[in-house]
Amino acid sequence: MGHTRKVNAVAFSPTGLQVASGGEDKTVRLWCARTGRQELIWTNHTESVTTVAFTPSGEQLASGSEDNMILLLNPTTGECVHFFHGHELPVSSLSFSPPGHWLLSGSWDNTVRFWDVRFGGEGPVWQGHTEAVSAVDFSPSGAWIVSGGKDNTTRVWGLQSDVLVLSGHTQAVETVAVSPNGQFIATGSQDGTVRLWGITSAQCLVVIGDFFGDVNSICWKPSTTTNDGEMMFATGCKDKSIRVWRLISEGGGSSYRVQLVWSSTFGGLVLSGAILEGANGLTWNQEKLLTQRGAIH
């Protein structure tokens, strides 16, 4: 038996052997990724679980909830290692530092908080968003973090410098993700757009529009030794679509464009400022219509 109500969050372990999930039934569950067998269940939360995240080593698992609490769990023994109290409203997002020593959390109480994973203590509390914090993420170097909020802004917090505010979205920022090379931030919003920001320039490099609803989730393709630094990311949207995009540099890095690699839905696909390549399965009529509208056969 699994979750008895809606599942809000899932996360793969770094080894890919386990999947953690959190749901409205107030439980955190651990599953075998190969067989689907449930291995562990935690029932410590008193309200809906909103977010889950593994440490980079996979030795610990964190969960955040609408009960304002964060749990640090041991996915091997099932022990609840630490209870983190401090947020005054529900926890919306979690992210571990690259070494896994610090846990970052965002909350509806407008704050971003740090938690000491090794000793169970509370770290700095950062304030700046004027409405709920929807999403947080650590940079690959661990030198800075990024947060997105219901105040329509994305904020880059340097651990040794001032806060950089990225403005452009016209509605709440729902998701943020730092690229594996640490050079770009992707943000998704309730305004139906995705924006790509350059860290060095602090400018918006690309805007992807024409989503039919809120963009709720973004993740970058992990950097590996076989993809030659290829920059790709995926988006999940309220319009039920999953789309994978490729970021392409032009002019020696002076400008960028995006290319749609694939989409899970095609019936209502509308794009502007993007390139579609390698489409298969089109009918003769569809090919003619696309050609009439400027597509290259």
PDB file of C-alpha atoms in Angstrom:
ATOM      1  CA  MET A   1       0.000   0.000   0.000  1.00  0.00           C
ATOM      2  CA  GLY A   2       1.219   3.496  -0.788  1.00  0.00           C
ATOM      3  CA  HIS A   3       0.130   7.072  -0.221  1.00  0.00           C
ATOM      4  CA  THR A   4      -3.543   7.485   0.581  1.00  0.00           C
ATOM      5  CA  ARG A   5      -3.774  11.069  -0.716  1.00  0.00           C
ATOM      6  CA  LYS A   6      -2.063  13.295  -3.293  1.00  0.00           C
ATOM      7  CA  VAL A   7       1.714  12.996  -3.679  1.00  0.00           C
ATOM      8  CA  ASN A   8       3.352  16.441  -3.554  1.00  0.00           C
ATOM      9  CA  ALA A   9       7.051  15.679  -3.975  1.00  0.00           C
ATOM     10  CA  VAL A  10       9.451  12.983  -5.153  1.00  0.00           C
ATOM     11  CA  ALA A  11      13.246  12.732  -5.255  1.00  0.00           C
ATOM     12  CA  PHE A  12      15.731  10.158  -6.551  1.00  0.00           C
ATOM     13  CA  SER A  13      18.607   9.118  -4.304  1.00  0.00           C
ATOM     14  CA  PRO A  14      22.050   9.991  -5.759  1.00  0.00           C
ATOM     15  CA  THR A  15      22.641   6.310  -6.516  1.00  0.00           C
ATOM     16  CA  GLY A  16      19.344   6.053  -8.379  1.00  0.00           C
ATOM     17  CA  LEU A  17      18.421   2.987  -6.338  1.00  0.00           C
ATOM     18  CA  GLN A  18      15.735   4.634  -4.200  1.00  0.00           C
ATOM     19  CA  VAL A  19      12.922   7.157  -4.588  1.00  0.00           C
ATOM     20  CA  ALA A  20      11.564   9.251  -1.728  1.00  0.00           C
ATOM     21  CA  SER A  21       8.052  10.693  -1.771  1.00  0.00           C
ATOM     22  CA  GLY A  22       5.994  13.031   0.378  1.00  0.00           C
ATOM     23  CA  GLY A  23       2.242  13.433   0.332  1.00  0.00           C
ATOM     24  CA  GLU A  24      -0.893  15.012   1.677  1.00  0.00           C
ATOM     25  CA  ASP A  25      -1.345  11.932   3.884  1.00  0.00           C
ATOM     26  CA  LYS A  26       1.421  13.478   6.078  1.00  0.00           C
ATOM     27  CA  THR A  27       3.872  10.664   5.346  1.00  0.00           C
ATOM     28  CA  VAL A  28       7.332  10.366   3.824  1.00  0.00           C
ATOM     29  CA  ARG A  29       7.962   7.071   2.057  1.00  0.00           C
ATOM     30  CA  LEU A  30      11.036   5.383   0.614  1.00  0.00           C
ATOM     31  CA  TRP A  31      10.752   3.073  -2.385  1.00  0.00           C
ATOM     32  CA  CYS A  32      13.016   0.684  -4.242  1.00  0.00           C
ATOM     33  CA  ALA A  33      13.442   2.311  -7.659  1.00  0.00           C
ATOM     34  CA  ARG A  34      13.836  -1.048  -9.402  1.00  0.00           C
ATOM     35  CA  THR A  35      10.926  -3.031  -7.931  1.00  0.00           C
ATOM     36  CA  GLY A  36       8.624  -0.315  -6.586  1.00  0.00           C
ATOM     37  CA  ARG A  37       8.599  -1.994  -3.179  1.00  0.00           C
ATOM     38  CA  GLN A  38       8.032   0.341  -0.232  1.00  0.00           C
ATOM     39  CA  GLU A  39      11.043   0.127   2.085  1.00  0.00           C
ATOM     40  CA  LEU A  40      10.363   2.701   4.810  1.00  0.00           C
ATOM     41  CA  ILE A  41       7.643   5.062   5.976  1.00  0.00           C
ATOM     42  CA  TRP A  42       7.861   8.027   8.344  1.00  0.00           C
ATOM     43  CA  THR A  43       4.736   9.386  10.056  1.00  0.00           C
ATOM     44  CA  ASN A  44       6.316  12.183  12.127  1.00  0.00           C
ATOM     45  CA  HIS A  45       4.737  15.106  10.273  1.00  0.00           C
ATOM     46  CA  THR A  46       1.336  16.350  11.432  1.00  0.00           C
ATOM     47  CA  GLU A  47       0.384  18.068   8.161  1.00  0.00           C
ATOM     48  CA  SER A  48       0.892  17.568   4.421  1.00  0.00           C
ATOM     49  CA  VAL A  49       4.486  16.933   3.271  1.00  0.00           C
ATOM     50  CA  THR A  50       5.398  19.483   0.611  1.00  0.00           C
ATOM     51  CA  THR A  51       9.028  18.751  -0.325  1.00  0.00           C
ATOM     52  CA  VAL A  52      11.722  16.066  -0.020  1.00  0.00           C
ATOM     53  CA  ALA A  53      15.458  16.100  -0.825  1.00  0.00           C
ATOM     54  CA  PHE A  54      18.463  13.772  -0.469  1.00  0.00           C
ATOM     55  CA  THR A  55      21.930  14.849   0.616  1.00  0.00           C
ATOM     56  CA  PRO A  56      24.498  14.550  -2.215  1.00  0.00           C
ATOM     57  CA  SER A  57      25.910  11.466  -0.488  1.00  0.00           C
ATOM     58  CA  GLY A  58      22.470   9.892  -0.163  1.00  0.00           C
ATOM     59  CA  GLU A  59      23.102   9.177   3.496  1.00  0.00           C
ATOM     60  CA  GLN A  60      20.312  11.462   4.697  1.00  0.00           C
ATOM     61  CA  LEU A  61      16.904  12.593   3.524  1.00  0.00           C
ATOM     62  CA  ALA A  62      15.078  15.800   4.427  1.00  0.00           C
ATOM     63  CA  SER A  63      11.366  16.547   4.328  1.00  0.00           C
ATOM     64  CA  GLY A  64       9.431  19.798   4.721  1.00  0.00           C
ATOM     65  CA  SER A  65       5.788  20.128   5.641  1.00  0.00           C
ATOM     66  CA  GLU A  66       2.820  22.388   6.157  1.00  0.00           C
ATOM     67  CA  ASP A  67       3.347  21.764   9.883  1.00  0.00           C
ATOM     68  CA  ASN A  68       6.260  24.285   9.526  1.00  0.00           C
ATOM     69  CA  MET A  69       8.786  21.580  10.404  1.00  0.00           C
ATOM     70  CA  ILE A  70      11.739  19.990   8.632  1.00  0.00           C
ATOM     71  CA  LEU A  71      12.797  16.426   9.387  1.00  0.00           C
ATOM     72  CA  LEU A  72      16.246  14.981   8.752  1.00  0.00           C
ATOM     73  CA  LEU A  73      15.887  11.239   8.186  1.00  0.00           C
ATOM     74  CA  ASN A  74      18.222   8.266   7.830  1.00  0.00           C
ATOM     75  CA  PRO A  75      17.114   6.263   4.755  1.00  0.00           C
ATOM     76  CA  THR A  76      19.105   3.239   5.899  1.00  0.00           C
ATOM     77  CA  THR A  77      17.924   2.816   9.490  1.00  0.00           C
ATOM     78  CA  GLY A  78      14.641   4.736   9.334  1.00  0.00           C
ATOM     79  CA  GLU A  79      15.742   6.944  12.229  1.00  0.00           C
ATOM     80  CA  CYS A  80      14.564  10.541  12.490  1.00  0.00           C
ATOM     81  CA  VAL A  81      17.915  12.255  13.105  1.00  0.00           C
ATOM     82  CA  HIS A  82      16.837  15.863  13.673  1.00  0.00           C
ATOM     83  CA  PHE A  83      13.692  17.982  13.934  1.00  0.00           C
ATOM     84  CA  PHE A  84      14.261  21.513  12.638  1.00  0.00           C
ATOM     85  CA  HIS A  85      11.926  24.152  14.098  1.00  0.00           C
ATOM     86  CA  GLY A  86      12.010  27.812  13.104  1.00  0.00           C
ATOM     87  CA  HIS A  87       9.696  28.558  10.215  1.00  0.00           C
ATOM     88  CA  GLU A  88       6.422  30.170  11.227  1.00  0.00           C
ATOM     89  CA  LEU A  89       4.500  28.977   8.157  1.00  0.00           C
ATOM     90  CA  PRO A  90       4.675  25.935   5.827  1.00  0.00           C
ATOM     91  CA  VAL A  91       7.990  24.869   4.305  1.00  0.00           C
ATOM     92  CA  SER A  92       7.873  25.047   0.506  1.00  0.00           C
ATOM     93  CA  SER A  93      11.310  23.980  -0.738  1.00  0.00           C
ATOM     94  CA  LEU A  94      14.579  22.329   0.341  1.00  0.00           C
ATOM     95  CA  SER A  95      18.088  22.146  -1.117  1.00  0.00           C
ATOM     96  CA  PHE A  96      21.355  20.717   0.251  1.00  0.00           C
ATOM     97  CA  SER A  97      24.760  22.341  -0.142  1.00  0.00           C
ATOM     98  CA  PRO A  98      27.143  20.381  -2.417  1.00  0.00           C
ATOM     99  CA  PRO A  99      29.077  18.847   0.521  1.00  0.00           C
ATOM    100  CA  GLY A 100      25.749  18.163   2.264  1.00  0.00           C
ATOM    101  CA  HIS A 101      26.701  20.031   5.436  1.00  0.00           C
ATOM    102  CA  TRP A 102      23.966  22.662   5.149  1.00  0.00           C
ATOM    103  CA  LEU A 103      20.289  22.409   4.359  1.00  0.00           C
ATOM    104  CA  LEU A 104      18.527  25.380   2.780  1.00  0.00           C
ATOM    105  CA  SER A 105      14.790  25.924   3.198  1.00  0.00           C
ATOM    106  CA  GLY A 106      12.209  28.348   1.830  1.00  0.00           C
ATOM    107  CA  SER A 107       8.879  29.037   3.476  1.00  0.00           C
ATOM    108  CA  TRP A 108       5.563  30.788   3.197  1.00  0.00           C
ATOM    109  CA  ASP A 109       6.818  33.015   6.048  1.00  0.00           C
ATOM    110  CA  ASN A 110       8.902  34.919   3.405  1.00  0.00           C
ATOM    111  CA  THR A 111      12.235  33.678   4.786  1.00  0.00           C
ATOM    112  CA  VAL A 112      15.152  31.558   3.634  1.00  0.00           C
ATOM    113  CA  ARG A 113      16.836  29.566   6.403  1.00  0.00           C
ATOM    114  CA  PHE A 114      20.015  27.526   6.807  1.00  0.00           C
ATOM    115  CA  TRP A 115      20.243  24.396   8.971  1.00  0.00           C
ATOM    116  CA  ASP A 116      23.366  22.620  10.197  1.00  0.00           C
ATOM    117  CA  VAL A 117      22.984  19.013   9.067  1.00  0.00           C
ATOM    118  CA  ARG A 118      25.921  17.669  11.073  1.00  0.00           C
ATOM    119  CA  PHE A 119      25.016  19.104  14.455  1.00  0.00           C
ATOM    120  CA  GLY A 120      21.310  19.825  14.090  1.00  0.00           C
ATOM    121  CA  GLY A 121      21.589  23.562  14.717  1.00  0.00           C
ATOM    122  CA  GLU A 122      19.958  26.582  13.123  1.00  0.00           C
ATOM    123  CA  GLY A 123      22.051  28.799  10.850  1.00  0.00           C
ATOM    124  CA  PRO A 124      21.414  32.223   9.297  1.00  0.00           C
ATOM    125  CA  VAL A 125      17.923  33.478   8.500  1.00  0.00           C
ATOM    126  CA  TRP A 126      17.724  35.610   5.367  1.00  0.00           C
ATOM    127  CA  GLN A 127      14.870  38.017   4.740  1.00  0.00           C
ATOM    128  CA  GLY A 128      14.132  39.990   1.605  1.00  0.00           C
ATOM    129  CA  HIS A 129      11.158  38.501  -0.165  1.00  0.00           C
ATOM    130  CA  THR A 130       7.959  40.398   0.580  1.00  0.00           C
ATOM    131  CA  GLU A 131       5.775  37.342   0.012  1.00  0.00           C
ATOM    132  CA  ALA A 132       6.102  33.572   0.351  1.00  0.00           C
ATOM    133  CA  VAL A 133       9.299  31.871  -0.849  1.00  0.00           C
ATOM    134  CA  SER A 134       8.332  29.196  -3.387  1.00  0.00           C
ATOM    135  CA  ALA A 135      11.678  27.648  -4.299  1.00  0.00           C
ATOM    136  CA  VAL A 136      15.356  27.546  -3.295  1.00  0.00           C
ATOM    137  CA  ASP A 137      18.513  26.065  -4.820  1.00  0.00           C
ATOM    138  CA  PHE A 138      22.233  25.950  -4.020  1.00  0.00           C
ATOM    139  CA  SER A 139      24.819  26.807  -6.644  1.00  0.00           C
ATOM    140  CA  PRO A 140      27.163  23.920  -7.594  1.00  0.00           C
ATOM    141  CA  SER A 141      30.052  25.680  -5.850  1.00  0.00           C
ATOM    142  CA  GLY A 142      28.012  26.316  -2.719  1.00  0.00           C
ATOM    143  CA  ALA A 143      29.165  29.960  -2.802  1.00  0.00           C
ATOM    144  CA  TRP A 144      25.702  31.381  -3.424  1.00  0.00           C
ATOM    145  CA  ILE A 145      22.045  30.392  -3.412  1.00  0.00           C
ATOM    146  CA  VAL A 146      18.952  31.398  -5.358  1.00  0.00           C
ATOM    147  CA  SER A 147      15.344  31.775  -4.251  1.00  0.00           C
ATOM    148  CA  GLY A 148      12.058  32.494  -6.025  1.00  0.00           C
ATOM    149  CA  GLY A 149       9.011  34.058  -4.445  1.00  0.00           C
ATOM    150  CA  LYS A 150       5.373  34.979  -4.718  1.00  0.00           C
ATOM    151  CA  ASP A 151       6.555  38.600  -4.961  1.00  0.00           C
ATOM    152  CA  ASN A 152       7.484  37.847  -8.626  1.00  0.00           C
ATOM    153  CA  THR A 153      11.229  38.133  -7.945  1.00  0.00           C
ATOM    154  CA  THR A 154      14.219  35.821  -8.048  1.00  0.00           C
ATOM    155  CA  ARG A 155      16.965  36.606  -5.564  1.00  0.00           C
ATOM    156  CA  VAL A 156      20.605  35.555  -5.695  1.00  0.00           C
ATOM    157  CA  TRP A 157      22.154  35.550  -2.242  1.00  0.00           C
ATOM    158  CA  GLY A 158      25.957  35.588  -2.101  1.00  0.00           C
ATOM    159  CA  LEU A 159      27.337  34.021   1.043  1.00  0.00           C
ATOM    160  CA  GLN A 160      29.895  36.841   1.205  1.00  0.00           C
ATOM    161  CA  SER A 161      28.142  39.596  -0.781  1.00  0.00           C
ATOM    162  CA  ASP A 162      24.919  41.531  -1.259  1.00  0.00           C
ATOM    163  CA  VAL A 163      21.642  40.233  -2.627  1.00  0.00           C
ATOM    164  CA  LEU A 164      20.967  40.451  -6.360  1.00  0.00           C
ATOM    165  CA  VAL A 165      17.295  40.855  -7.302  1.00  0.00           C
ATOM    166  CA  LEU A 166      16.240  39.566 -10.735  1.00  0.00           C
ATOM    167  CA  SER A 167      12.952  41.109 -11.859  1.00  0.00           C
ATOM    168  CA  GLY A 168      10.978  40.328 -14.984  1.00  0.00           C
ATOM    169  CA  HIS A 169       8.263  37.834 -14.173  1.00  0.00           C
ATOM    170  CA  THR A 170       4.849  39.437 -13.827  1.00  0.00           C
ATOM    171  CA  GLN A 171       3.463  36.793 -11.487  1.00  0.00           C
ATOM    172  CA  ALA A 172       4.772  34.488  -8.767  1.00  0.00           C
ATOM    173  CA  VAL A 173       8.021  32.601  -9.367  1.00  0.00           C
ATOM    174  CA  GLU A 174       7.214  28.938  -8.728  1.00  0.00           C
ATOM    175  CA  THR A 175      10.516  27.186  -9.464  1.00  0.00           C
ATOM    176  CA  VAL A 176      14.231  27.964  -9.717  1.00  0.00           C
ATOM    177  CA  ALA A 177      17.156  25.823 -10.855  1.00  0.00           C
ATOM    178  CA  VAL A 178      20.877  26.569 -11.164  1.00  0.00           C
ATOM    179  CA  SER A 179      22.695  25.049 -14.152  1.00  0.00           C
ATOM    180  CA  PRO A 180      25.380  22.401 -13.453  1.00  0.00           C
ATOM    181  CA  ASN A 181      28.142  24.823 -14.494  1.00  0.00           C
ATOM    182  CA  GLY A 182      26.753  27.555 -12.231  1.00  0.00           C
ATOM    183  CA  GLN A 183      26.509  30.080 -15.071  1.00  0.00           C
ATOM    184  CA  PHE A 184      22.727  30.189 -15.523  1.00  0.00           C
ATOM    185  CA  ILE A 185      19.527  30.259 -13.497  1.00  0.00           C
ATOM    186  CA  ALA A 186      16.260  29.021 -14.955  1.00  0.00           C
ATOM    187  CA  THR A 187      13.021  30.293 -13.423  1.00  0.00           C
ATOM    188  CA  GLY A 188       9.400  29.319 -14.045  1.00  0.00           C
ATOM    189  CA  SER A 189       6.404  31.421 -13.139  1.00  0.00           C
ATOM    190  CA  GLN A 190       2.653  31.620 -12.873  1.00  0.00           C
ATOM    191  CA  ASP A 191       2.860  34.120 -15.750  1.00  0.00           C
ATOM    192  CA  GLY A 192       3.373  31.173 -18.133  1.00  0.00           C
ATOM    193  CA  THR A 193       6.987  31.918 -18.979  1.00  0.00           C
ATOM    194  CA  VAL A 194      10.443  30.522 -18.338  1.00  0.00           C
ATOM    195  CA  ARG A 195      13.339  32.938 -18.028  1.00  0.00           C
ATOM    196  CA  LEU A 196      17.031  32.150 -18.297  1.00  0.00           C
ATOM    197  CA  TRP A 197      19.363  34.472 -16.432  1.00  0.00           C
ATOM    198  CA  GLY A 198      23.121  34.902 -16.754  1.00  0.00           C
ATOM    199  CA  ILE A 199      24.963  35.004 -13.444  1.00  0.00           C
ATOM    200  CA  THR A 200      27.837  37.107 -14.754  1.00  0.00           C
ATOM    201  CA  SER A 201      25.650  39.685 -16.491  1.00  0.00           C
ATOM    202  CA  ALA A 202      22.720  39.483 -14.043  1.00  0.00           C
ATOM    203  CA  GLN A 203      20.521  39.863 -17.129  1.00  0.00           C
ATOM    204  CA  CYS A 204      17.669  37.857 -18.599  1.00  0.00           C
ATOM    205  CA  LEU A 205      19.133  36.062 -21.611  1.00  0.00           C
ATOM    206  CA  VAL A 206      16.071  34.244 -22.964  1.00  0.00           C
ATOM    207  CA  VAL A 207      12.330  34.323 -22.329  1.00  0.00           C
ATOM    208  CA  ILE A 208      10.295  31.270 -23.335  1.00  0.00           C
ATOM    209  CA  GLY A 209       6.618  32.131 -23.551  1.00  0.00           C
ATOM    210  CA  ASP A 210       3.398  30.559 -24.763  1.00  0.00           C
ATOM    211  CA  PHE A 211       2.988  28.002 -22.003  1.00  0.00           C
ATOM    212  CA  PHE A 212      -0.693  27.394 -21.286  1.00  0.00           C
ATOM    213  CA  GLY A 213      -0.497  27.807 -17.523  1.00  0.00           C
ATOM    214  CA  ASP A 214       1.875  28.037 -14.577  1.00  0.00           C
ATOM    215  CA  VAL A 215       5.382  26.642 -15.025  1.00  0.00           C
ATOM    216  CA  ASN A 216       5.735  24.653 -11.808  1.00  0.00           C
ATOM    217  CA  SER A 217       8.986  22.753 -12.184  1.00  0.00           C
ATOM    218  CA  ILE A 218      12.386  23.063 -13.886  1.00  0.00           C
ATOM    219  CA  CYS A 219      15.437  20.814 -13.726  1.00  0.00           C
ATOM    220  CA  TRP A 220      18.760  20.858 -15.588  1.00  0.00           C
ATOM    221  CA  LYS A 221      20.287  17.805 -17.205  1.00  0.00           C
ATOM    222  CA  PRO A 222      23.169  16.662 -14.968  1.00  0.00           C
ATOM    223  CA  SER A 223      26.641  17.343 -16.263  1.00  0.00           C
ATOM    224  CA  THR A 224      28.467  14.169 -17.308  1.00  0.00           C
ATOM    225  CA  THR A 225      31.689  13.238 -19.085  1.00  0.00           C
ATOM    226  CA  THR A 226      29.731  12.138 -22.155  1.00  0.00           C
ATOM    227  CA  ASN A 227      27.524  15.126 -22.953  1.00  0.00           C
ATOM    228  CA  ASP A 228      30.373  17.574 -23.724  1.00  0.00           C
ATOM    229  CA  GLY A 229      28.878  20.309 -21.577  1.00  0.00           C
ATOM    230  CA  GLU A 230      25.567  20.244 -23.442  1.00  0.00           C
ATOM    231  CA  MET A 231      23.130  22.516 -21.621  1.00  0.00           C
ATOM    232  CA  MET A 232      19.630  21.049 -21.481  1.00  0.00           C
ATOM    233  CA  PHE A 233      16.744  21.534 -19.089  1.00  0.00           C
ATOM    234  CA  ALA A 234      13.205  20.230 -18.642  1.00  0.00           C
ATOM    235  CA  THR A 235      10.036  22.127 -17.747  1.00  0.00           C
ATOM    236  CA  GLY A 236       6.793  20.930 -16.201  1.00  0.00           C
ATOM    237  CA  CYS A 237       3.673  23.030 -16.663  1.00  0.00           C
ATOM    238  CA  LYS A 238       0.081  23.245 -15.490  1.00  0.00           C
ATOM    239  CA  ASP A 239      -0.928  22.694 -19.137  1.00  0.00           C
ATOM    240  CA  LYS A 240       0.082  19.021 -18.525  1.00  0.00           C
ATOM    241  CA  SER A 241       3.179  19.311 -20.702  1.00  0.00           C
ATOM    242  CA  ILE A 242       6.747  18.224 -20.109  1.00  0.00           C
ATOM    243  CA  ARG A 243       9.212  19.873 -22.480  1.00  0.00           C
ATOM    244  CA  VAL A 244      12.944  19.439 -22.868  1.00  0.00           C
ATOM    245  CA  TRP A 245      14.997  22.380 -24.115  1.00  0.00           C
ATOM    246  CA  ARG A 246      18.553  22.916 -25.319  1.00  0.00           C
ATOM    247  CA  LEU A 247      20.346  26.181 -24.552  1.00  0.00           C
ATOM    248  CA  ILE A 248      22.498  27.290 -27.480  1.00  0.00           C
ATOM    249  CA  SER A 249      25.238  29.919 -27.315  1.00  0.00           C
ATOM    250  CA  GLU A 250      25.760  32.246 -30.267  1.00  0.00           C
ATOM    251  CA  GLY A 251      28.337  34.882 -31.074  1.00  0.00           C
ATOM    252  CA  GLY A 252      30.918  33.475 -28.709  1.00  0.00           C
ATOM    253  CA  GLY A 253      28.522  33.636 -25.790  1.00  0.00           C
ATOM    254  CA  SER A 254      27.226  37.134 -26.478  1.00  0.00           C
ATOM    255  CA  SER A 255      23.691  35.844 -27.053  1.00  0.00           C
ATOM    256  CA  TYR A 256      21.634  32.722 -26.490  1.00  0.00           C
ATOM    257  CA  ARG A 257      18.609  30.959 -27.903  1.00  0.00           C
ATOM    258  CA  VAL A 258      16.669  27.852 -26.944  1.00  0.00           C
ATOM    259  CA  GLN A 259      15.722  24.865 -29.039  1.00  0.00           C
ATOM    260  CA  LEU A 260      12.782  22.626 -28.198  1.00  0.00           C
ATOM    261  CA  VAL A 261      14.034  19.041 -28.145  1.00  0.00           C
ATOM    262  CA  TRP A 262      10.716  17.336 -27.418  1.00  0.00           C
ATOM    263  CA  SER A 263       7.332  17.874 -25.817  1.00  0.00           C
ATOM    264  CA  SER A 264       4.940  15.392 -24.232  1.00  0.00           C
ATOM    265  CA  THR A 265       1.972  17.201 -25.788  1.00  0.00           C
ATOM    266  CA  PHE A 266       1.562  18.624 -29.273  1.00  0.00           C
ATOM    267  CA  GLY A 267      -2.125  19.444 -29.615  1.00  0.00           C
ATOM    268  CA  GLY A 268      -1.777  22.984 -28.307  1.00  0.00           C
ATOM    269  CA  LEU A 269       1.913  23.663 -28.821  1.00  0.00           C
ATOM    270  CA  VAL A 270       2.620  27.322 -29.525  1.00  0.00           C
ATOM    271  CA  LEU A 271       6.158  28.673 -29.637  1.00  0.00           C
ATOM    272  CA  SER A 272       7.837  31.996 -30.293  1.00  0.00           C
ATOM    273  CA  GLY A 273      11.558  32.655 -30.413  1.00  0.00           C
ATOM    274  CA  ALA A 274      12.389  28.946 -30.362  1.00  0.00           C
ATOM    275  CA  ILE A 275      13.501  26.354 -32.895  1.00  0.00           C
ATOM    276  CA  LEU A 276      11.889  22.971 -33.598  1.00  0.00           C
ATOM    277  CA  GLU A 277      14.101  20.372 -35.253  1.00  0.00           C
ATOM    278  CA  GLY A 278      13.834  16.711 -36.169  1.00  0.00           C
ATOM    279  CA  ALA A 279      10.040  16.434 -35.911  1.00  0.00           C
ATOM    280  CA  ASN A 280       8.753  12.954 -36.787  1.00  0.00           C
ATOM    281  CA  GLY A 281       5.308  11.554 -37.502  1.00  0.00           C
ATOM    282  CA  LEU A 282       3.839  14.615 -39.207  1.00  0.00           C
ATOM    283  CA  THR A 283       1.090  14.077 -41.766  1.00  0.00           C
ATOM    284  CA  TRP A 284       1.350  15.498 -45.297  1.00  0.00           C
ATOM    285  CA  ASN A 285      -1.181  18.212 -44.389  1.00  0.00           C
ATOM    286  CA  GLN A 286       0.725  19.140 -41.224  1.00  0.00           C
ATOM    287  CA  GLU A 287       3.981  19.437 -43.157  1.00  0.00           C
ATOM    288  CA  LYS A 288       2.321  21.673 -45.765  1.00  0.00           C
ATOM    289  CA  LEU A 289       0.782  23.885 -43.086  1.00  0.00           C
ATOM    290  CA  LEU A 290       4.115  24.282 -41.295  1.00  0.00           C
ATOM    291  CA  THR A 291       5.882  25.054 -44.569  1.00  0.00           C
ATOM    292  CA  GLN A 292       3.290  27.716 -45.417  1.00  0.00           C
ATOM    293  CA  ARG A 293       3.969  29.338 -42.055  1.00  0.00           C
ATOM    294  CA  GLY A 294       7.698  29.569 -42.587  1.00  0.00           C
ATOM    295  CA  ALA A 295       9.023  26.211 -41.429  1.00  0.00           C
ATOM    296  CA  ILE A 296      11.906  24.732 -43.396  1.00  0.00           C
ATOM    297  CA  HIS A 297      11.089  21.281 -44.713  1.00  0.00           C
TER     298      HIS A 297
END
